[in-house]
Amino acid sequence: MAECIFCDIQQGLAPAMNDPIYADDLICAYHWYSGEGPEYLGTLVVQPRRHAKTFAALTDAEAQAIGLLTARLSRALETGANAERAYVYFFGEVVPHLHLFVVARYPGTPEAYWRMNLNDWPDAPKGGAAEIASLSQRLRAALASDHA
Ligand SMILES: [Zn+2]
C-alpha cells in the first residue's frame, strides 16, 4: 500500500468510493462516499490521477483538464441535479493528494446552511449507495450532453 489512499484507489489497491462520473488518463471525478451512512447528495471530488499535493504541483495539462472538468461538473450539477449553484473548494490537509470538492447548493437551502454548512441542514438531500449511483448516472448524462 502506498501512503496515500487516493493513490491506492487509483492503483486498484483500495476500493473506489463508487463508479467514476468521469475518468481519463490525467484526472477523474467521483461522488463522495465515505461508506458510513447517508451523504449529502451532490458532493463531487475531482482529482489528478498522479500524486500531486496541490495546484502548484500540477502539470499544465492536468491543471487545464481539472479546470475544464470543474466547469462541466458545475453545469452538470445545475442541469442534471437542479443545483442552484456549485461550490468549489480544496484544502488537502487530511489526505495530501489534490482533491477538489464541487458541491451542489440546492434551491431553498436556508442561508444559515450555505457554504461549509450544507451538510448540517436537516432537510438537505442525502442518500446512500443507490441514490449516489443514480445521481452519478444523471451527472454522466449531463456531461455527455454538455456542449458549452
Ligand atoms: Zn496520492
Coordinates of C-alpha atoms and ligand atoms in Angstrom, one line a residue:
M1 CA 0.0 0.0 0.0
A2 CA 1.2 3.5 -0.8
E3 CA 0.9 6.1 1.9
C4 CA -1.9 7.9 0.0
I5 CA -5.5 6.5 0.0
F6 CA -6.2 8.3 -3.3
C7 CA -3.2 6.7 -5.0
D8 CA -4.2 3.3 -3.6
I9 CA -7.6 3.8 -5.2
Q10 CA -6.0 4.9 -8.5
Q11 CA -3.9 1.8 -8.5
G12 CA -6.7 -0.5 -7.6
L13 CA -5.2 -1.3 -4.2
A14 CA -8.2 0.1 -2.3
P15 CA -11.9 0.2 -3.3
A16 CA -13.1 3.2 -5.1
M17 CA -15.8 5.3 -3.5
N18 CA -18.1 4.3 -6.3
D19 CA -18.0 4.3 -10.1
P20 CA -16.4 7.4 -11.5
I21 CA -18.5 10.1 -13.0
Y22 CA -15.6 10.9 -15.3
A23 CA -12.1 9.5 -15.8
D24 CA -9.3 9.9 -18.3
D25 CA -5.5 9.4 -18.3
L26 CA -4.9 12.6 -16.2
I27 CA -7.9 13.1 -14.0
C28 CA -11.0 11.6 -12.5
A29 CA -14.2 12.6 -10.7
Y30 CA -16.4 10.7 -8.2
H31 CA -19.3 11.3 -6.0
W32 CA -18.0 11.4 -2.4
Y33 CA -18.9 8.4 -0.4
S34 CA -17.4 7.6 3.0
G35 CA -19.3 4.3 3.3
E36 CA -20.7 5.4 6.6
G37 CA -24.3 6.4 6.4
P38 CA -26.1 8.9 4.1
E39 CA -24.0 11.5 2.3
Y40 CA -25.0 15.0 1.1
L41 CA -26.0 14.4 -2.5
G42 CA -24.1 16.4 -5.0
T43 CA -20.7 16.2 -3.3
L44 CA -18.2 15.6 -6.1
V45 CA -14.5 15.1 -5.9
V46 CA -12.1 15.9 -8.8
Q47 CA -8.5 14.6 -8.6
P48 CA -5.4 14.2 -10.7
R49 CA -4.6 10.5 -11.1
R50 CA -0.9 11.3 -10.3
H51 CA 0.0 12.1 -6.7
A52 CA 0.1 15.9 -6.8
K53 CA -0.4 17.6 -3.5
T54 CA -1.7 21.0 -4.5
F55 CA -2.5 23.0 -7.6
A56 CA 1.1 24.2 -7.5
A57 CA 2.3 20.7 -8.3
L58 CA 0.1 20.2 -11.3
T59 CA 1.3 20.0 -14.9
D60 CA -0.2 22.4 -17.3
A61 CA -2.2 19.6 -18.9
E62 CA -3.5 18.4 -15.5
A63 CA -4.4 22.0 -14.5
Q64 CA -6.3 22.6 -17.8
A65 CA -8.1 19.3 -17.5
I66 CA -9.2 19.9 -13.9
G67 CA -10.4 23.4 -14.8
L68 CA -12.4 22.2 -17.7
L69 CA -13.9 19.3 -15.8
T70 CA -14.8 21.5 -12.8
A71 CA -16.7 23.9 -15.1
R72 CA -18.5 21.0 -16.7
L73 CA -19.3 19.3 -13.4
S74 CA -20.7 22.6 -12.1
R75 CA -23.0 22.8 -15.1
A76 CA -23.9 19.1 -14.7
L77 CA -25.0 19.8 -11.1
E78 CA -27.2 22.6 -12.4
T79 CA -28.7 20.7 -15.3
G80 CA -28.6 17.2 -14.0
A81 CA -29.3 17.7 -10.3
N82 CA -31.2 21.0 -10.2
A83 CA -28.5 22.7 -8.2
E84 CA -28.8 26.5 -7.8
R85 CA -25.1 26.9 -7.5
A86 CA -22.0 24.7 -7.3
Y87 CA -19.3 25.5 -4.7
V88 CA -15.7 24.6 -5.4
Y89 CA -13.1 24.2 -2.7
F90 CA -9.9 22.4 -1.8
F91 CA -7.9 22.0 1.4
G92 CA -5.9 18.8 1.1
E93 CA -4.8 18.9 4.7
V94 CA -6.1 15.5 5.6
V95 CA -5.1 13.5 2.5
P96 CA -2.2 15.2 0.8
H97 CA -3.4 14.4 -2.8
L98 CA -5.2 17.2 -4.6
H99 CA -8.9 16.6 -4.4
L100 CA -11.2 19.5 -5.4
F101 CA -14.7 19.4 -4.0
V102 CA -17.5 20.5 -6.3
V103 CA -20.7 20.7 -4.2
A104 CA -24.3 21.5 -5.1
R105 CA -26.3 24.1 -3.2
Y106 CA -29.9 23.4 -3.9
P107 CA -32.8 25.9 -4.2
G108 CA -34.5 26.5 -0.9
T109 CA -31.4 25.9 1.2
P110 CA -31.7 28.3 4.1
E111 CA -28.9 30.9 4.1
A112 CA -27.8 29.7 7.5
Y113 CA -26.7 26.5 5.9
W114 CA -24.9 28.0 2.9
R115 CA -21.2 27.5 2.2
M116 CA -19.5 25.0 4.5
N117 CA -22.7 24.3 6.5
L118 CA -24.7 22.5 3.8
N119 CA -24.3 19.1 5.5
D120 CA -25.9 20.4 8.7
W121 CA -29.2 21.4 7.0
P122 CA -31.8 18.9 8.5
D123 CA -33.7 18.9 5.2
A124 CA -30.6 18.5 3.0
P125 CA -30.9 15.9 0.3
K126 CA -28.9 12.9 1.4
G127 CA -28.6 9.3 0.2
G128 CA -26.6 6.1 0.3
A129 CA -25.0 4.0 -2.4
A130 CA -28.2 3.6 -4.5
E131 CA -29.0 7.3 -4.6
I132 CA -25.4 8.2 -5.3
A133 CA -25.3 5.7 -8.2
S134 CA -28.5 7.2 -9.6
L135 CA -27.2 10.8 -9.3
S136 CA -23.8 9.8 -10.8
Q137 CA -25.6 8.4 -13.8
R138 CA -27.6 11.6 -14.2
L139 CA -24.4 13.6 -14.0
R140 CA -22.6 11.4 -16.6
A141 CA -25.6 12.0 -18.9
A142 CA -25.4 15.8 -18.3
L143 CA -21.6 15.7 -19.0
A144 CA -22.2 13.8 -22.2
S145 CA -24.7 16.4 -23.5
D146 CA -22.6 19.4 -22.4
H147 CA -21.9 21.5 -25.5
A148 CA -20.9 24.8 -23.8
Ligands
ZN1 ZN -1.8 10.3 -3.9

